[in-house]
Coordinates of C-alpha atoms in Angstrom, one line a residue:
M1 CA 53.4 407.8 77.7
S2 CA 54.7 411.1 79.0
Q3 CA 52.7 413.3 81.5
Q4 CA 50.2 416.1 80.7
G5 CA 52.2 419.3 80.3
T6 CA 55.0 420.6 78.3
E7 CA 55.6 417.7 76.1
Q8 CA 52.1 417.0 75.3
E9 CA 49.9 419.0 72.9
Q10 CA 46.4 420.2 72.8
T11 CA 44.6 419.0 69.8
G12 CA 40.8 419.3 68.9
V13 CA 39.4 416.8 71.4
Y14 CA 43.2 414.9 72.3
A15 CA 46.0 415.7 74.1
V16 CA 48.6 414.2 72.0
D17 CA 52.6 412.7 72.9
E18 CA 55.6 413.7 72.0
D19 CA 55.1 410.8 69.4
G20 CA 52.2 412.6 68.1
F21 CA 49.4 409.9 69.4
I22 CA 46.3 410.4 71.6
V23 CA 46.3 410.8 74.6
D24 CA 43.2 408.7 75.4
T25 CA 44.1 406.9 79.2
E26 CA 42.9 409.8 80.9
D27 CA 40.6 411.6 82.7
T28 CA 38.9 407.8 81.3
E29 CA 35.9 408.0 84.3
A30 CA 34.7 411.6 83.1
R31 CA 34.9 411.4 79.9
E32 CA 33.3 408.1 78.8
T33 CA 30.5 409.7 81.7
A34 CA 29.7 412.2 79.9
H35 CA 29.0 411.4 76.5
R36 CA 26.6 408.9 78.1
E37 CA 24.6 411.3 80.2
R38 CA 24.2 413.3 77.1
G39 CA 23.5 409.7 74.6
T40 CA 20.8 407.0 74.5
S41 CA 21.0 404.0 73.6
R42 CA 20.3 402.5 70.7
P43 CA 19.8 398.3 70.0
I44 CA 22.8 396.4 68.1
T45 CA 22.8 395.0 65.0
V46 CA 24.0 391.6 64.0
V47 CA 25.4 389.8 61.6
G48 CA 22.8 389.2 58.6
N49 CA 21.6 392.9 58.4
P50 CA 23.4 394.4 55.3
V51 CA 24.8 397.8 57.3
L52 CA 26.8 395.5 58.4
H53 CA 28.5 394.2 55.4
R54 CA 29.7 397.0 53.4
E55 CA 31.7 400.0 53.8
C56 CA 30.7 402.2 55.1
K57 CA 31.0 405.8 54.7
D58 CA 33.3 408.7 54.7
V59 CA 32.3 411.2 57.2
T60 CA 32.6 414.6 55.4
E61 CA 30.3 417.1 58.4
F62 CA 32.2 417.7 61.4
G63 CA 28.7 418.9 63.7
D64 CA 25.9 418.5 66.0
E65 CA 24.6 415.3 64.5
L66 CA 27.8 413.8 64.5
A67 CA 28.9 414.8 68.2
Q68 CA 25.8 413.1 69.2
L69 CA 26.5 409.7 67.8
I70 CA 29.4 409.7 69.2
D71 CA 26.9 410.3 72.6
D72 CA 24.7 407.3 71.7
M73 CA 27.4 405.5 70.7
F74 CA 28.6 405.1 74.1
T75 CA 25.5 404.6 75.7
S76 CA 24.6 402.3 73.4
Q77 CA 28.5 400.1 74.0
R78 CA 28.2 400.5 77.8
T79 CA 24.3 399.5 77.6
A80 CA 25.7 396.2 75.2
E81 CA 28.8 395.9 78.2
G82 CA 31.2 395.8 75.0
V83 CA 34.7 397.4 74.7
G84 CA 34.5 398.6 71.3
L85 CA 31.5 399.9 68.7
A86 CA 31.1 400.7 65.3
A87 CA 28.8 403.0 64.0
N88 CA 27.5 400.4 61.6
Q89 CA 26.1 398.1 64.7
I90 CA 23.4 400.3 65.5
G91 CA 22.0 401.2 61.8
V92 CA 24.4 403.8 61.2
D93 CA 26.0 403.7 58.1
L94 CA 29.2 405.9 58.2
K95 CA 33.1 405.7 59.0
V96 CA 33.2 406.4 63.6
F97 CA 33.8 404.2 66.4
V98 CA 34.1 404.3 69.7
Y99 CA 36.0 402.4 72.5
D100 CA 36.8 401.9 76.3
C101 CA 38.8 399.0 76.9
M102 CA 42.2 397.7 78.9
D103 CA 45.0 396.8 77.3
D104 CA 47.1 394.3 78.3
E105 CA 49.4 396.7 81.0
G106 CA 46.0 397.4 82.4
K107 CA 45.7 400.9 81.5
R108 CA 42.8 401.4 80.1
H109 CA 41.8 404.1 76.6
V110 CA 39.0 406.0 76.1
G111 CA 38.0 407.4 72.7
H112 CA 36.9 407.5 69.1
V113 CA 38.6 407.9 65.6
I114 CA 36.4 409.3 63.2
N115 CA 37.4 407.5 59.6
P116 CA 39.8 405.3 61.2
V117 CA 42.5 403.4 58.1
L118 CA 44.9 401.0 60.2
V119 CA 48.5 401.2 59.7
D120 CA 50.1 398.6 57.7
L121 CA 52.5 396.9 59.7
P122 CA 56.2 396.0 58.8
A123 CA 57.2 392.6 59.4
E124 CA 59.1 392.6 62.3
Q125 CA 55.8 394.6 64.5
R126 CA 53.6 391.6 63.0
H127 CA 53.6 389.3 65.6
L128 CA 50.6 387.4 66.3
D129 CA 48.0 387.2 68.9
D130 CA 45.6 383.7 69.0
S131 CA 43.2 385.0 72.4
N132 CA 39.5 384.9 71.6
E133 CA 37.3 387.2 70.2
G134 CA 34.1 387.7 70.1
C135 CA 31.7 390.8 68.8
L136 CA 28.3 392.5 70.2
S137 CA 27.0 391.7 66.3
V138 CA 27.8 388.6 66.9
P139 CA 26.4 387.8 70.5
T140 CA 27.5 385.3 72.5
A141 CA 29.7 383.6 70.7
Y142 CA 33.5 383.2 71.2
A143 CA 36.5 382.3 68.7
E144 CA 39.8 382.5 68.8
L145 CA 41.3 385.0 65.8
A146 CA 45.0 385.7 64.9
R147 CA 45.4 389.0 65.9
P148 CA 48.9 391.4 65.3
D149 CA 49.3 392.0 69.3
Y150 CA 50.0 396.2 67.8
A151 CA 47.8 398.5 66.0
E152 CA 48.4 402.2 64.2
V153 CA 44.7 404.3 63.2
N154 CA 44.5 407.4 61.4
G155 CA 41.5 409.1 61.8
Q156 CA 39.9 412.3 62.2
D157 CA 38.4 413.6 65.3
M158 CA 34.7 414.6 66.2
H159 CA 35.8 418.5 65.3
G160 CA 38.1 417.0 62.0
N161 CA 41.2 417.5 63.3
P162 CA 43.7 414.4 62.4
I163 CA 44.7 411.7 64.8
K164 CA 46.5 408.5 65.2
V165 CA 46.0 406.2 67.9
R166 CA 47.8 402.9 68.6
G167 CA 47.4 400.5 71.3
T168 CA 49.2 396.6 72.5
G169 CA 47.1 393.4 73.1
Y170 CA 43.7 393.5 74.0
F171 CA 43.6 396.9 72.6
A172 CA 45.4 397.1 69.9
R173 CA 42.2 394.0 69.3
C174 CA 39.6 396.0 69.8
L175 CA 41.3 398.7 67.5
Q176 CA 41.6 396.3 64.6
H177 CA 37.8 394.7 64.9
E178 CA 36.0 397.9 65.0
T179 CA 37.7 399.6 61.9
D180 CA 37.2 396.0 60.2
H181 CA 33.6 396.7 61.2
L182 CA 33.3 399.8 59.5
Y183 CA 34.0 398.4 56.1
G184 CA 32.2 396.0 55.7
F185 CA 33.9 392.9 57.9
L186 CA 32.8 391.0 60.8
Y187 CA 35.6 389.0 63.4
I188 CA 33.6 386.5 61.8
D189 CA 34.8 386.8 58.4
K190 CA 38.5 385.6 58.9
L191 CA 38.0 382.9 61.2
S192 CA 37.8 378.9 58.9
K193 CA 34.8 377.9 57.7
R194 CA 34.6 375.2 60.2
D195 CA 35.2 378.0 63.2
R196 CA 33.2 380.6 61.6
K197 CA 29.8 377.4 61.8
D198 CA 30.6 377.1 65.2
A199 CA 30.4 381.2 66.0
L200 CA 27.0 381.3 64.1
R201 CA 25.9 377.8 66.2
Q202 CA 27.3 379.2 69.5
M203 CA 24.9 383.3 68.2
E204 CA 21.7 380.8 67.8
E205 CA 21.8 378.7 70.7
G206 CA 22.8 381.5 72.9
T207 CA 20.4 384.6 74.0
P208 CA 22.1 388.2 73.7
R209 CA 22.0 390.3 77.2
Y210 CA 21.0 393.7 75.2
E211 CA 18.5 394.7 72.5
T212 CA 19.2 394.0 68.7
V213 CA 17.3 394.0 65.1
P214 CA 15.8 391.1 64.3
N215 CA 17.0 391.4 60.7
A216 CA 14.2 390.5 58.6

């Protein structure tokens, strides 16, 4: 990652490195705090809520309402002690996610992506990682899930500017997990029937540490 300066270009709300990817590892505490202090925490939707099980709508209007949604999402994410949050996890049917996530090298990434699309990686870049995964919308449950340990996402920032995000390790898992949400998929949908049943059992037996929206 290049340093702030002549090797970076400022585009929208992010600096961009020499490869065209956003720089989301600088001023992380200040940026996350600013979002959170402007936002209002909202309860989390859980598996079974219809908004989680269909593709969300594309964002077409970039203005104050979208900015407020992003602030609310950062606040909700912190309340629930999550590392990523999709808009439908607070009941909003729009393709937006935020993140505050460490990678496997200990670097903190903070940012948001509008209308994200995962880049289809060539086979030689698909090195699978079988780590545990959890989800705020499946509270108290965890299961091993194989995902590529590198991910790229194309999308837009809150002003509609095109952006690219990349991550490795745990952060790559986060990018894939949150993008999946906005297309109607939870991580448990990728599990075997046995493992999905076990995750739902864990959820039923556990008590979430944050407010959730009861399913009708």
